[in-house]
């Protein structure tokens, strides 16, 4: 018994298998769905009658904020990525994601970030300013509780998790598709995930930069958001640049699920599927130029409001294509009204209402009237809950048999659907009528006529919330005692249904091949298209238990991802739970023992991670357009650097923003000495030369040249940081610290962030140098050196821009 | 050309451009022109590093396109924020 428990604990804590990680994501996000739901029900109870006092304003604000943050970041996307983890490799015909240990680390970062967010309730107060964290209310002087620091730390960890996931999925989907599976043959769900990841990759670094700037403002007294030149408008830009794509990030996976489900249950192919995919891509691209419509009331100028009105209306058009396509698919179909189909149809109906009411808000005049009212609350809940959550619940029922090998209780699922849809409409439709009720207020006076509508909404909230208990019970019970589902209970057409339910740990005995006519072949035995039971044909072990441990699976265990995530968690805990050090301006003293523990554990984990023998095979006989000649790891590094471009782009953009908004900026050479900047530039450029010479030496088999070049890179990196530190101390001795002025703030934070990158590069150089001394790299494999170079030269490129911006203009 | 010479040539160009940057103020007095030229030079330095030290010149075009997409999106944020601040205000 104890041995069984030990084996099970080892499996779930150390797993790197995509299906296990998918299940972990799904279960965790459902728990957090329940937690965020309890917060919502409590808020609705508070608002059910006028002058209610169940919650005081302080607690109510915390509930509003944490409810929003949890639902958006820790429920919607993780639930979708639970499906993506489990289903995408099965659907595109590969055995796991490109970087299994990174996938495991993504999950544990996500889990610990959620723990940190919930912990914020126990440290003074949780974040209490709404999920948009509008500045300057988030400034330390207005929100001195360290709960907000914890919230910022949680968000940073969460973005790190998402960035790792994005890189992993992009490389997997571009580089590891089964032979013959061209991008254009992928079904809509993988496409929706691919487009979602694209948006995540480029939107989340902006959010990361925003939260980092918020954190340094709070912790170190910098003045990005408390200055007039930066302030609320700077926050609005960096937040909403991420925030609007985020709406589609949480919506697209649900659209993908729906677009896989409706054709399956209508027994017709998706009408105009290529147009649907085109519409997803178009909406994703346009989503990066619509963020200003969240800022119509901030005085952004006529030209901007016109532009954002046009782009906002434009972004609604691709969704029309998607909805029309789904409706056309249903035309004359003999629809099988099983639970997944019902929830998918319900999600489409809700999406139409939520989408149309969103177009209203593209109008500047209407936005002025409706902004900050319950109309907006109703609109985005029709999208977030009505379309996304309901759509993802459709996915839960749809893939439940594949994940567990058992059927859920169909009758209970249908009751769940009816109660959910009725409860949802009673909950949210009255909010459209509360046109004049401000959102986020804790109570209201009896003189308003809002009482009846609020009471109705609360009743709907209880019906909707209660209905979800049926979902949890159904899933829990059916996973234990539900009847066996067989491999393909829906007669579905995508590849995952050709495998047993649940699939074996290694997924495929033989990697399938896709033919242009839609036929899927396994090895020499021809599979039949469109829902035939391939598994019997090729002899998969039907009925294998989800808890089984094959040797293939056990090979994939690694303790380092969870340890690295835990190290990051306690490091950020140390950074964020320190006591206030200064009352004015408020700043915080970090809790150094925890930080030290985090660093030590992080170094040990990193060392273990790098020493662990964990082989991931790169299959060459796969479909990998458009990156056929680019190895997986190199594509991963370039993708990571793409995210870094956005991160530094936002830091530099913020500098531009405050700089061009400030007429009294000190001229070049008065605050930061040009000769220091010039010297650092020379040093860093030379280090780039030595880094490339290290690679050239290794390729030429020149060991001493390699060691000398790497040593040179290390010394030059140290010299760069030495000059930088000298400059910082010199400024400090003149009384110029990060909180001195906006020029000082932007200088210390931007060059400091760059300095951290240089330091990270130096740590890598030490590792490479140690290996080079042992004789590595000169006899064949230089890829690690090459990958290091990509990073180091990128850091150099960033400085190439920082030098003129901070020292010459 | 021997790749080591190429790397040295690129390095010389980078140092030369840096020298030009430092001495540019005496040529361009107008602030807008000065900043534009300065950022243009920084851009060419970045391109040189990416093309020859990061070997983007020898990689498939798809990879370069991938990198450019990131740059375009970052530029959109900066460009449109700038428009908000400085264009169309009475």
PDB file of C-alpha atoms in Angstrom, chain B residues 16-56:
ATOM      1  CA  UNK B  16      33.061  52.272 -36.173  1.00  0.00           C
ATOM      2  CA  UNK B  17      29.327  52.861 -35.999  1.00  0.00           C
ATOM      3  CA  UNK B  18      29.521  53.328 -32.239  1.00  0.00           C
ATOM      4  CA  UNK B  19      32.185  55.961 -32.779  1.00  0.00           C
ATOM      5  CA  UNK B  20      29.935  57.695 -35.303  1.00  0.00           C
ATOM      6  CA  UNK B  21      27.045  57.633 -32.810  1.00  0.00           C
ATOM      7  CA  UNK B  22      29.087  59.376 -30.148  1.00  0.00           C
ATOM      8  CA  UNK B  23      30.169  62.119 -32.541  1.00  0.00           C
ATOM      9  CA  UNK B  24      26.851  62.573 -34.324  1.00  0.00           C
ATOM     10  CA  UNK B  25      25.540  65.429 -32.193  1.00  0.00           C
ATOM     11  CA  UNK B  26      27.918  67.897 -33.838  1.00  0.00           C
ATOM     12  CA  UNK B  27      26.434  67.081 -37.268  1.00  0.00           C
ATOM     13  CA  UNK B  28      22.712  67.029 -36.529  1.00  0.00           C
ATOM     14  CA  UNK B  29      21.386  69.854 -34.406  1.00  0.00           C
ATOM     15  CA  UNK B  30      17.675  69.196 -34.858  1.00  0.00           C
ATOM     16  CA  UNK B  31      16.601  66.799 -32.106  1.00  0.00           C
ATOM     17  CA  UNK B  32      14.137  64.788 -34.222  1.00  0.00           C
ATOM     18  CA  UNK B  33      16.670  64.204 -36.996  1.00  0.00           C
ATOM     19  CA  UNK B  34      19.400  63.388 -34.484  1.00  0.00           C
ATOM     20  CA  UNK B  35      17.290  60.779 -32.689  1.00  0.00           C
ATOM     21  CA  UNK B  36      16.099  59.252 -35.962  1.00  0.00           C
ATOM     22  CA  UNK B  37      19.635  58.917 -37.336  1.00  0.00           C
ATOM     23  CA  UNK B  38      20.891  57.575 -34.011  1.00  0.00           C
ATOM     24  CA  UNK B  39      18.216  54.902 -33.876  1.00  0.00           C
ATOM     25  CA  UNK B  40      18.871  54.112 -37.539  1.00  0.00           C
ATOM     26  CA  UNK B  41      22.524  53.436 -36.750  1.00  0.00           C
ATOM     27  CA  UNK B  42      21.559  51.338 -33.727  1.00  0.00           C
ATOM     28  CA  UNK B  43      19.236  49.407 -36.019  1.00  0.00           C
ATOM     29  CA  UNK B  44      22.004  48.656 -38.511  1.00  0.00           C
ATOM     30  CA  UNK B  45      24.251  47.497 -35.659  1.00  0.00           C
ATOM     31  CA  UNK B  46      21.509  45.178 -34.454  1.00  0.00           C
ATOM     32  CA  UNK B  47      21.015  43.839 -37.975  1.00  0.00           C
ATOM     33  CA  UNK B  48      24.760  43.185 -38.346  1.00  0.00           C
ATOM     34  CA  UNK B  49      24.861  41.250 -35.062  1.00  0.00           C
ATOM     35  CA  UNK B  50      21.722  39.270 -35.901  1.00  0.00           C
ATOM     36  CA  UNK B  51      22.823  38.493 -39.457  1.00  0.00           C
ATOM     37  CA  UNK B  52      26.428  37.515 -38.828  1.00  0.00           C
ATOM     38  CA  UNK B  53      26.892  36.676 -35.141  1.00  0.00           C
ATOM     39  CA  UNK B  54      23.506  35.009 -34.725  1.00  0.00           C
ATOM     40  CA  UNK B  55      23.826  33.601 -38.243  1.00  0.00           C
ATOM     41  CA  UNK B  56      20.361  34.707 -39.257  1.00  0.00           C
TER      42      UNK B  56
END
